[in-house]
Amino acid sequence: MAETEKTATLTLDGQSYELPVHSPTAGPDVIDIRKLYGQAGVFTYDPGFTSTASCDSTITFIDGGKGELLHRGYPIDQLAEKSNYLEVCYLLLYGELPSAAEMEKFENTITRHTMIHEQMVNFFRGFRRDAHPMATMVGVVGAMAAFYHDSTDISDPRQREIASHRLIAKMPTIAAWAYKYSVGQPFVYPRNDLTYAENFLHMCFAVPAEQYNVDPVLARAMDRIFTLHADHEQNASTSTVRLASSSGANPFACIAAGIACLWGPAHGGANQACLEMLKEIGSVDRIPEFIARAKDKNDPFRLMGFGHRVYKNFDPRAKVMKQSADEVLDLLGVEDNPILQVAKELEKAALEDPYFAEKKLFPNVDFYSGIILEAMGFPTSMFTPIFALSRTVGWVSQWKEQLNDPQMKIGRPRQLYMGETARDYVDIEKR
């Protein structure tokens, strides 16, 4: 907990109460209201908890006004350009960048945990073929607790470590198999000779009938998508994982809860919504019409993938993702894909329009990641599962941190009750 050097005074009905104020290493001060109800008999009201710190953390810091995202103090653009996803996983989990020996050991551990219990194949086959891959992932990840009993005791640090490694290692296999099942193709097993990103692409697109070689440009773009989505502070799904964890639930149940929350279109479905918008536009010649609609305050149409709820200036992840998008489109081309043609021209038109610059509506990470995944051949239904795969390490890191927090209590938000007061029951014949 941050040091308390000053206090805030709350005056209520003529009575004053001194509340501790904590100063973080970065970000605004925080007023500690934990004893407010006991002292003053009142709660605070904060729908969505957008002004409330639910925990203290050392993992990720975001300054939306500055367009800043730090993992353990390292800027996300540096990590995306110079590092790779598994190294960022290590950083999030353990707090520091690994030495060469530590990195080799970690990579080896994750690589050799990628297979899932063979009996879990039956879970996939229990779903309809047209089931959304996110529904499949929620079910399969939650069911892991039934197979990996040696890593469900959250009081055992070693079991927590094993569960962390298993979730990070097996999530690409689960996501890829959810995709394979949805398209009616046989499952492709993980390979230990491939990198994390290569392995995922191989499991998604290889078939037994022929050799599939993963292009290094696509693998690098996939790795960047993973890296840029690894963690994002106390968002809805991360808070869901922490809330589930506060009850003592096993790690697989907590991560399944996070996946379920991420499924919501207001959270993990942003890049899918972006692609659906590009499909709605349909052709390059209709772009001026939709830009005009986006400027019209009376038109409900909004440009998806532009601007960000958190970043009020620019999305620090977007610059690196744009570079990957350009590389992928140069490799695969856009000539035969009208959606990608629209995306390229829409990006150009928006960046050149003073209106969008004034409103700070720049293309964000969802815009570029959606373009990349579309170019690679992923259906939009797989966009959110890939997000869940990427975010698993963030959820796991936050889960581990919370379990080590001596201040952890079971989550119990309060409410502003506006319903009926106590009244007597009336027999049905008298109503």
CSV table of C-alpha atoms in Angstrom, one decimal:
chain,number,residue,atom,x,y,z
A,1,MET,CA,0.0,0.0,0.0
A,2,ALA,CA,1.2,3.5,-0.9
A,3,GLU,CA,2.4,5.8,1.9
A,4,THR,CA,-0.2,8.0,3.6
A,5,GLU,CA,1.1,11.5,3.8
A,6,LYS,CA,-2.0,13.6,3.7
A,7,THR,CA,-5.7,13.4,4.4
A,8,ALA,CA,-9.0,14.6,2.9
A,9,THR,CA,-11.8,16.0,5.0
A,10,LEU,CA,-15.4,15.0,4.5
A,11,THR,CA,-18.1,17.1,6.1
A,12,LEU,CA,-21.5,15.5,6.6
A,13,ASP,CA,-24.3,16.9,8.7
A,14,GLY,CA,-21.9,19.2,10.4
A,15,GLN,CA,-19.5,16.4,11.4
A,16,SER,CA,-16.0,16.2,9.8
A,17,TYR,CA,-14.2,13.0,9.0
A,18,GLU,CA,-10.5,12.6,8.1
A,19,LEU,CA,-9.8,10.2,5.3
A,20,PRO,CA,-6.3,8.9,4.4
A,21,VAL,CA,-5.0,9.9,1.0
A,22,HIS,CA,-2.5,7.5,-0.7
A,23,SER,CA,-0.1,8.7,-3.3
A,24,PRO,CA,0.9,6.1,-6.0
A,25,THR,CA,4.1,6.0,-7.9
A,26,ALA,CA,2.1,7.1,-11.0
A,27,GLY,CA,-1.4,8.4,-11.5
A,28,PRO,CA,-3.8,10.5,-9.3
A,29,ASP,CA,-4.0,10.3,-5.5
A,30,VAL,CA,-6.5,7.9,-4.0
A,31,ILE,CA,-8.8,8.7,-1.0
A,32,ASP,CA,-9.1,5.7,1.3
A,33,ILE,CA,-12.8,5.2,2.2
A,34,ARG,CA,-12.6,1.8,3.8
A,35,LYS,CA,-13.5,3.1,7.3
A,36,LEU,CA,-16.1,5.6,6.0
A,37,TYR,CA,-19.1,3.5,6.7
A,38,GLY,CA,-18.0,2.6,10.2
A,39,GLN,CA,-17.3,6.2,11.0
A,40,ALA,CA,-20.0,8.1,9.2
A,41,GLY,CA,-22.6,5.4,8.3
A,42,VAL,CA,-22.5,6.2,4.6
A,43,PHE,CA,-21.3,4.5,1.4
A,44,THR,CA,-20.0,6.1,-1.8
A,45,TYR,CA,-21.9,5.9,-5.1
A,46,ASP,CA,-19.8,5.1,-8.2
A,47,PRO,CA,-21.7,3.2,-11.0
A,48,GLY,CA,-19.2,1.2,-13.0
A,49,PHE,CA,-16.5,1.8,-10.4
A,50,THR,CA,-14.9,4.3,-12.8
A,51,SER,CA,-13.7,6.5,-10.0
A,52,THR,CA,-12.9,3.8,-7.5
A,53,ALA,CA,-9.6,1.9,-7.0
A,54,SER,CA,-10.5,-1.7,-6.2
A,55,CYS,CA,-6.9,-2.8,-5.4
A,56,ASP,CA,-3.3,-1.7,-5.4
A,57,SER,CA,-1.2,-3.2,-8.2
A,58,THR,CA,2.4,-3.2,-9.6
A,59,ILE,CA,1.6,-4.8,-13.0
A,60,THR,CA,0.2,-2.3,-15.5
A,61,PHE,CA,-0.3,1.5,-15.5
A,62,ILE,CA,-2.3,3.5,-18.0
A,63,ASP,CA,-2.5,7.3,-18.4
A,64,GLY,CA,-5.2,7.8,-21.0
A,65,GLY,CA,-4.6,11.5,-21.3
A,66,LYS,CA,-0.9,11.0,-22.3
A,67,GLY,CA,-1.5,7.9,-24.3
A,68,GLU,CA,0.7,5.9,-22.0
A,69,LEU,CA,0.6,2.1,-21.3
A,70,LEU,CA,3.4,0.6,-19.1
A,71,HIS,CA,3.9,-3.0,-18.1
A,72,ARG,CA,6.1,-3.1,-14.9
A,73,GLY,CA,7.3,0.3,-16.0
A,74,TYR,CA,8.2,-0.6,-19.6
A,75,PRO,CA,6.4,1.3,-22.4
A,76,ILE,CA,4.2,-1.0,-24.5
A,77,ASP,CA,5.6,0.3,-27.8
A,78,GLN,CA,9.2,-0.6,-26.7
A,79,LEU,CA,8.0,-4.1,-25.7
A,80,ALA,CA,6.1,-4.6,-28.9
A,81,GLU,CA,9.0,-3.5,-31.1
A,82,LYS,CA,11.9,-5.1,-29.2
A,83,SER,CA,10.5,-8.0,-27.2
A,84,ASN,CA,8.1,-10.9,-27.8
A,85,TYR,CA,5.0,-12.2,-26.2
A,86,LEU,CA,6.5,-14.9,-24.0
A,87,GLU,CA,9.1,-12.5,-22.7
A,88,VAL,CA,6.2,-10.1,-21.9
A,89,CYS,CA,4.4,-13.0,-20.2
A,90,TYR,CA,7.5,-13.5,-18.0
A,91,LEU,CA,7.6,-9.8,-17.2
A,92,LEU,CA,4.0,-9.6,-16.2
A,93,LEU,CA,4.2,-12.8,-14.1
A,94,TYR,CA,7.4,-12.1,-12.3
A,95,GLY,CA,8.0,-8.4,-12.4
A,96,GLU,CA,11.3,-8.2,-14.3
A,97,LEU,CA,12.6,-9.0,-17.7
A,98,PRO,CA,14.2,-12.5,-17.7
A,99,SER,CA,17.9,-13.3,-18.1
A,100,ALA,CA,18.8,-15.5,-21.1
A,101,ALA,CA,18.8,-18.6,-18.9
A,102,GLU,CA,15.5,-17.7,-17.3
A,103,MET,CA,13.9,-17.0,-20.7
A,104,GLU,CA,15.1,-20.4,-22.0
A,105,LYS,CA,13.6,-22.2,-19.0
A,106,PHE,CA,10.3,-20.4,-19.2
A,107,GLU,CA,9.9,-20.9,-23.0
A,108,ASN,CA,10.7,-24.6,-22.5
A,109,THR,CA,8.1,-24.9,-19.7
A,110,ILE,CA,5.4,-23.2,-21.7
A,111,THR,CA,6.2,-25.2,-24.9
A,112,ARG,CA,5.9,-28.5,-23.1
A,113,HIS,CA,2.6,-27.7,-21.5
A,114,THR,CA,0.7,-26.9,-24.8
A,115,MET,CA,-1.1,-30.3,-25.1
A,116,ILE,CA,-4.4,-30.7,-23.4
A,117,HIS,CA,-5.8,-33.8,-21.8
A,118,GLU,CA,-7.0,-36.1,-24.6
A,119,GLN,CA,-10.3,-36.8,-22.9
A,120,MET,CA,-11.1,-33.0,-23.2
A,121,VAL,CA,-11.6,-33.7,-27.0
A,122,ASN,CA,-15.0,-34.9,-25.9
A,123,PHE,CA,-15.9,-31.5,-24.6
A,124,PHE,CA,-15.4,-29.9,-28.0
A,125,ARG,CA,-17.5,-32.6,-29.7
A,126,GLY,CA,-20.4,-31.9,-27.3
A,127,PHE,CA,-20.9,-28.5,-28.7
A,128,ARG,CA,-22.9,-27.8,-31.9
A,129,ARG,CA,-20.7,-27.0,-34.9
A,130,ASP,CA,-22.2,-23.5,-35.2
A,131,ALA,CA,-21.4,-22.7,-31.5
A,132,HIS,CA,-19.5,-19.4,-31.1
A,133,PRO,CA,-15.8,-20.2,-30.3
A,134,MET,CA,-16.1,-18.1,-27.2
A,135,ALA,CA,-18.9,-20.3,-25.8
A,136,THR,CA,-16.6,-23.3,-26.4
A,137,MET,CA,-13.7,-21.6,-24.7
A,138,VAL,CA,-15.7,-20.7,-21.6
A,139,GLY,CA,-16.8,-24.3,-21.3
A,140,VAL,CA,-13.5,-26.0,-21.9
A,141,VAL,CA,-11.4,-23.6,-19.8
A,142,GLY,CA,-13.9,-24.0,-16.9
A,143,ALA,CA,-13.7,-27.8,-17.3
A,144,MET,CA,-9.9,-27.8,-16.9
A,145,ALA,CA,-10.5,-27.9,-13.1
A,146,ALA,CA,-11.9,-31.4,-13.6
A,147,PHE,CA,-8.7,-32.6,-15.2
A,148,TYR,CA,-5.9,-30.8,-13.4
A,149,HIS,CA,-6.5,-31.4,-9.8
A,150,ASP,CA,-2.9,-30.9,-8.9
A,151,SER,CA,-3.1,-27.1,-9.6
A,152,THR,CA,-6.4,-26.0,-8.0
A,153,ASP,CA,-5.2,-25.4,-4.5
A,154,ILE,CA,-4.8,-21.7,-4.4
A,155,SER,CA,-3.1,-21.8,-1.0
A,156,ASP,CA,-0.1,-23.7,-2.5
A,157,PRO,CA,2.4,-21.4,-4.3
A,158,ARG,CA,3.7,-24.3,-6.4
A,159,GLN,CA,0.2,-25.2,-7.6
A,160,ARG,CA,-0.5,-21.5,-8.4
A,161,GLU,CA,2.7,-21.6,-10.5
A,162,ILE,CA,1.7,-24.7,-12.4
A,163,ALA,CA,-1.8,-23.4,-13.1
A,164,SER,CA,-0.4,-20.2,-14.4
A,165,HIS,CA,1.9,-22.1,-16.9
A,166,ARG,CA,-0.8,-24.4,-17.9
A,167,LEU,CA,-3.3,-21.6,-18.7
A,168,ILE,CA,-0.8,-19.6,-20.8
A,169,ALA,CA,0.4,-22.8,-22.6
A,170,LYS,CA,-2.9,-24.4,-23.3
A,171,MET,CA,-5.0,-21.4,-24.3
A,172,PRO,CA,-3.7,-21.3,-27.9
A,173,THR,CA,-4.5,-25.0,-28.3
A,174,ILE,CA,-8.1,-24.5,-26.9
A,175,ALA,CA,-8.7,-21.4,-29.1
A,176,ALA,CA,-7.3,-23.1,-32.2
A,177,TRP,CA,-9.4,-26.3,-31.6
A,178,ALA,CA,-12.5,-24.2,-31.0
A,179,TYR,CA,-11.9,-22.7,-34.5
A,180,LYS,CA,-11.1,-26.1,-36.1
A,181,TYR,CA,-14.3,-27.6,-34.6
A,182,SER,CA,-16.4,-24.7,-35.9
A,183,VAL,CA,-15.2,-25.2,-39.5
A,184,GLY,CA,-15.4,-29.0,-39.3
A,185,GLN,CA,-11.7,-29.7,-39.7
A,186,PRO,CA,-9.7,-32.2,-37.7
A,187,PHE,CA,-7.8,-30.9,-34.7
A,188,VAL,CA,-4.1,-30.2,-35.2
A,189,TYR,CA,-1.9,-30.9,-32.3
A,190,PRO,CA,0.8,-28.5,-31.0
A,191,ARG,CA,4.4,-28.8,-32.0
A,192,ASN,CA,7.4,-28.2,-29.8
A,193,ASP,CA,9.6,-27.0,-32.6
A,194,LEU,CA,7.5,-23.9,-33.2
A,195,THR,CA,7.3,-20.6,-31.4
A,196,TYR,CA,4.2,-19.6,-29.5
A,197,ALA,CA,2.7,-17.6,-32.3
A,198,GLU,CA,3.8,-20.0,-35.0
A,199,ASN,CA,2.3,-22.9,-33.1
A,200,PHE,CA,-1.1,-21.1,-32.9
A,201,LEU,CA,-1.2,-20.3,-36.6
A,202,HIS,CA,-0.2,-23.9,-37.4
A,203,MET,CA,-2.9,-25.3,-35.2
A,204,CYS,CA,-5.5,-23.0,-36.9
A,205,PHE,CA,-4.6,-23.4,-40.5
A,206,ALA,CA,-2.7,-26.6,-41.0
A,207,VAL,CA,-4.5,-29.7,-42.3
A,208,PRO,CA,-3.3,-33.3,-42.4
A,209,ALA,CA,-3.4,-33.5,-46.2
A,210,GLU,CA,-0.5,-31.2,-46.8
A,211,GLN,CA,2.5,-29.3,-45.4
A,212,TYR,CA,1.8,-25.9,-43.9
A,213,ASN,CA,4.6,-23.5,-43.3
A,214,VAL,CA,4.1,-20.4,-41.2
A,215,ASP,CA,5.2,-17.2,-42.8
A,216,PRO,CA,7.5,-15.3,-40.4
A,217,VAL,CA,5.8,-12.0,-41.2
A,218,LEU,CA,2.4,-13.4,-40.2
A,219,ALA,CA,4.0,-15.0,-37.1
A,220,ARG,CA,5.5,-11.7,-36.1
A,221,ALA,CA,2.2,-9.9,-36.6
A,222,MET,CA,0.4,-12.6,-34.5
A,223,ASP,CA,3.0,-12.3,-31.8
A,224,ARG,CA,2.5,-8.5,-31.7
A,225,ILE,CA,-1.3,-8.9,-31.4
A,226,PHE,CA,-0.7,-11.2,-28.4
A,227,THR,CA,1.8,-8.7,-26.9
A,228,LEU,CA,-0.4,-5.6,-27.4
A,229,HIS,CA,-3.4,-7.3,-25.7
A,230,ALA,CA,-1.5,-9.0,-22.9
A,231,ASP,CA,-2.8,-6.8,-20.1
A,232,HIS,CA,-4.8,-3.5,-19.7
A,233,GLU,CA,-5.0,-2.7,-16.0
A,234,GLN,CA,-8.3,-3.0,-14.1
A,235,ASN,CA,-10.7,-3.4,-17.1
A,236,ALA,CA,-14.1,-5.3,-16.9
A,237,SER,CA,-12.7,-8.8,-17.5
A,238,THR,CA,-9.7,-8.4,-15.3
A,239,SER,CA,-11.9,-7.1,-12.5
A,240,THR,CA,-14.2,-10.1,-13.1
A,241,VAL,CA,-11.2,-12.4,-12.6
A,242,ARG,CA,-10.2,-10.6,-9.4
A,243,LEU,CA,-13.8,-10.7,-8.1
A,244,ALA,CA,-14.2,-14.4,-8.8
A,245,SER,CA,-10.8,-15.0,-7.3
A,246,SER,CA,-11.7,-13.2,-4.1
A,247,SER,CA,-14.2,-15.9,-3.3
A,248,GLY,CA,-11.4,-18.5,-3.4
A,249,ALA,CA,-12.5,-20.0,-6.7
A,250,ASN,CA,-10.0,-22.2,-8.5
A,251,PRO,CA,-7.8,-20.5,-11.2
A,252,PHE,CA,-9.6,-22.2,-14.2
A,253,ALA,CA,-13.0,-21.0,-13.0
A,254,CYS,CA,-11.6,-17.5,-12.6
A,255,ILE,CA,-10.1,-17.3,-16.1
A,256,ALA,CA,-13.3,-18.8,-17.6
A,257,ALA,CA,-15.2,-15.9,-15.9
A,258,GLY,CA,-12.8,-13.5,-17.5
A,259,ILE,CA,-13.4,-15.1,-20.9
A,260,ALA,CA,-17.2,-14.8,-20.4
A,261,CYS,CA,-16.9,-11.1,-19.5
A,262,LEU,CA,-14.5,-10.4,-22.5
A,263,TRP,CA,-17.2,-11.9,-24.8
A,264,GLY,CA,-19.3,-8.8,-24.3
A,265,PRO,CA,-19.3,-6.6,-27.5
A,266,ALA,CA,-18.5,-3.5,-25.4
A,267,HIS,CA,-15.3,-5.1,-24.2
A,268,GLY,CA,-13.6,-7.8,-26.3
A,269,GLY,CA,-15.7,-7.4,-29.5
A,270,ALA,CA,-14.3,-4.1,-30.6
A,271,ASN,CA,-12.2,-5.4,-33.5
A,272,GLN,CA,-15.1,-7.6,-34.6
A,273,ALA,CA,-17.4,-4.6,-34.6
A,274,CYS,CA,-14.7,-2.7,-36.7
A,275,LEU,CA,-14.8,-5.4,-39.4
A,276,GLU,CA,-18.5,-5.5,-39.4
A,277,MET,CA,-18.5,-1.7,-40.0
A,278,LEU,CA,-16.1,-2.2,-42.9
A,279,LYS,CA,-18.4,-4.7,-44.4
A,280,GLU,CA,-21.3,-2.3,-43.9
A,281,ILE,CA,-19.4,0.4,-45.9
A,282,GLY,CA,-18.8,-2.3,-48.5
A,283,SER,CA,-16.8,-0.4,-51.2
A,284,VAL,CA,-14.3,2.5,-51.4
A,285,ASP,CA,-16.7,4.8,-53.2
A,286,ARG,CA,-19.0,4.8,-50.2
A,287,ILE,CA,-16.3,6.0,-47.7
A,288,PRO,CA,-17.2,9.8,-48.1
A,289,GLU,CA,-20.8,9.0,-47.3
A,290,PHE,CA,-19.9,7.2,-44.0
A,291,ILE,CA,-17.4,9.8,-43.0
A,292,ALA,CA,-20.1,12.5,-43.4
A,293,ARG,CA,-22.4,10.4,-41.3
A,294,ALA,CA,-19.7,10.0,-38.6
A,295,LYS,CA,-19.5,13.8,-38.4
A,296,ASP,CA,-23.3,14.2,-38.1
A,297,LYS,CA,-24.3,14.4,-34.4
A,298,ASN,CA,-27.8,13.4,-35.3
A,299,ASP,CA,-26.7,10.2,-37.1
A,300,PRO,CA,-26.2,7.2,-34.8
A,301,PHE,CA,-23.5,5.8,-37.0
A,302,ARG,CA,-20.0,5.8,-35.4
A,303,LEU,CA,-16.6,4.9,-36.9
A,304,MET,CA,-15.6,1.7,-35.0
A,305,GLY,CA,-11.9,1.3,-34.4
A,306,PHE,CA,-11.3,5.1,-34.1
A,307,GLY,CA,-10.6,6.8,-30.8
A,308,HIS,CA,-10.6,5.0,-27.5
A,309,ARG,CA,-12.6,5.2,-24.3
A,310,VAL,CA,-9.4,5.1,-22.2
A,311,TYR,CA,-6.9,6.9,-24.4
A,312,LYS,CA,-8.0,10.5,-24.9
A,313,ASN,CA,-5.1,11.4,-27.2
A,314,PHE,CA,-3.8,8.3,-29.1
A,315,ASP,CA,-3.7,4.6,-28.5
A,316,PRO,CA,0.0,3.8,-27.8
A,317,ARG,CA,-0.4,0.3,-29.2
A,318,ALA,CA,-1.7,1.5,-32.5
A,319,LYS,CA,1.6,2.7,-34.0
A,320,VAL,CA,3.2,-0.7,-33.7
A,321,MET,CA,0.1,-2.5,-34.9
A,322,LYS,CA,-0.2,-0.3,-37.9
A,323,GLN,CA,3.4,-1.3,-38.9
A,324,SER,CA,2.4,-5.0,-38.7
A,325,ALA,CA,-0.8,-4.3,-40.6
A,326,ASP,CA,1.2,-2.7,-43.4
A,327,GLU,CA,3.6,-5.6,-43.5
A,328,VAL,CA,0.8,-8.2,-43.6
A,329,LEU,CA,-1.1,-6.4,-46.3
A,330,ASP,CA,2.1,-6.0,-48.4
A,331,LEU,CA,2.6,-9.7,-48.1
A,332,LEU,CA,-0.9,-10.9,-48.7
A,333,GLY,CA,-2.2,-8.0,-50.9
A,334,VAL,CA,-5.6,-6.4,-50.8
A,335,GLU,CA,-6.6,-6.6,-54.4
A,336,ASP,CA,-9.0,-9.5,-54.0
A,337,ASN,CA,-10.5,-8.4,-50.6
A,338,PRO,CA,-12.9,-5.4,-50.8
A,339,ILE,CA,-13.0,-5.2,-47.0
A,340,LEU,CA,-9.2,-4.6,-46.8
A,341,GLN,CA,-9.4,-2.1,-49.6
A,342,VAL,CA,-12.1,-0.1,-47.7
A,343,ALA,CA,-9.9,-0.3,-44.5
A,344,LYS,CA,-6.9,1.1,-46.2
A,345,GLU,CA,-8.8,4.0,-47.8
A,346,LEU,CA,-10.8,4.7,-44.7
A,347,GLU,CA,-7.6,5.0,-42.6
A,348,LYS,CA,-6.1,7.4,-45.2
A,349,ALA,CA,-9.3,9.5,-45.4
A,350,ALA,CA,-9.7,9.8,-41.6
A,351,LEU,CA,-6.0,10.6,-41.0
A,352,GLU,CA,-6.2,13.4,-43.6
A,353,ASP,CA,-9.5,14.9,-42.3
A,354,PRO,CA,-9.0,17.8,-39.8
A,355,TYR,CA,-12.3,16.9,-38.0
A,356,PHE,CA,-10.9,13.6,-36.8
A,357,ALA,CA,-7.6,15.2,-35.8
A,358,GLU,CA,-9.4,17.8,-33.7
A,359,LYS,CA,-11.6,15.1,-32.0
A,360,LYS,CA,-8.5,12.9,-31.6
A,361,LEU,CA,-10.3,10.1,-33.4
A,362,PHE,CA,-7.2,8.2,-34.6
A,363,PRO,CA,-7.2,4.5,-35.6
A,364,ASN,CA,-6.7,2.4,-32.5
A,365,VAL,CA,-5.4,-1.1,-31.9
A,366,ASP,CA,-8.7,-2.7,-32.7
A,367,PHE,CA,-8.8,-1.2,-36.2
A,368,TYR,CA,-5.4,-2.5,-37.1
A,369,SER,CA,-5.7,-5.9,-35.4
A,370,GLY,CA,-9.0,-6.5,-37.1
A,371,ILE,CA,-7.4,-5.8,-40.5
A,372,ILE,CA,-4.6,-8.2,-39.7
A,373,LEU,CA,-6.8,-11.0,-38.6
A,374,GLU,CA,-9.1,-10.6,-41.6
A,375,ALA,CA,-6.1,-10.6,-43.9
A,376,MET,CA,-4.8,-13.8,-42.3
A,377,GLY,CA,-8.1,-15.5,-43.0
A,378,PHE,CA,-9.7,-15.6,-39.5
A,379,PRO,CA,-13.5,-15.2,-39.4
A,380,THR,CA,-14.7,-12.4,-37.2
A,381,SER,CA,-16.0,-15.0,-34.7
A,382,MET,CA,-12.4,-15.8,-33.8
A,383,PHE,CA,-11.3,-12.2,-33.1
A,384,THR,CA,-12.5,-12.3,-29.5
A,385,PRO,CA,-11.1,-15.8,-28.7
A,386,ILE,CA,-7.7,-14.5,-29.9
A,387,PHE,CA,-8.1,-11.5,-27.6
A,388,ALA,CA,-8.9,-14.0,-24.7
A,389,LEU,CA,-5.8,-16.0,-25.6
A,390,SER,CA,-3.7,-12.9,-25.5
A,391,ARG,CA,-5.2,-11.5,-22.3
A,392,THR,CA,-4.8,-14.8,-20.3
A,393,VAL,CA,-1.4,-13.9,-19.0
A,394,GLY,CA,-2.7,-10.5,-17.8
A,395,TRP,CA,-5.6,-12.3,-16.0
A,396,VAL,CA,-3.2,-14.8,-14.5
A,397,SER,CA,-0.7,-12.2,-13.3
A,398,GLN,CA,-3.5,-10.1,-11.7
A,399,TRP,CA,-4.9,-13.3,-10.1
A,400,LYS,CA,-1.5,-14.2,-8.6
A,401,GLU,CA,-0.9,-10.7,-7.4
A,402,GLN,CA,-4.3,-10.6,-5.6
A,403,LEU,CA,-3.7,-14.0,-3.9
A,404,ASN,CA,-0.5,-12.6,-2.5
A,405,ASP,CA,-2.1,-9.4,-1.2
A,406,PRO,CA,-2.6,-9.5,2.6
A,407,GLN,CA,-5.4,-6.9,2.2
A,408,MET,CA,-7.5,-9.1,-0.1
A,409,LYS,CA,-11.2,-9.5,0.9
A,410,ILE,CA,-14.1,-11.1,-0.9
A,411,GLY,CA,-15.6,-8.6,-3.2
A,412,ARG,CA,-18.8,-7.1,-2.0
A,413,PRO,CA,-19.9,-3.9,-3.8
A,414,ARG,CA,-22.7,-1.9,-2.1
A,415,GLN,CA,-25.8,-0.4,-3.7
A,416,LEU,CA,-28.0,2.6,-3.6
A,417,TYR,CA,-31.3,0.9,-2.9
A,418,MET,CA,-34.3,2.6,-4.5
A,419,GLY,CA,-37.0,-0.1,-4.2
A,420,GLU,CA,-39.9,-0.6,-1.9
A,421,THR,CA,-39.5,-0.5,1.9
A,422,ALA,CA,-40.7,-3.3,4.2
A,423,ARG,CA,-44.3,-4.3,3.6
A,424,ASP,CA,-46.6,-7.1,4.6
A,425,TYR,CA,-47.4,-10.1,2.5
A,426,VAL,CA,-51.0,-10.1,1.1
A,427,ASP,CA,-52.8,-13.4,0.5
A,428,ILE,CA,-53.4,-14.1,-3.2
A,429,GLU,CA,-57.2,-14.0,-3.0
A,430,LYS,CA,-57.0,-10.5,-1.5
A,431,ARG,CA,-54.8,-8.9,-4.1
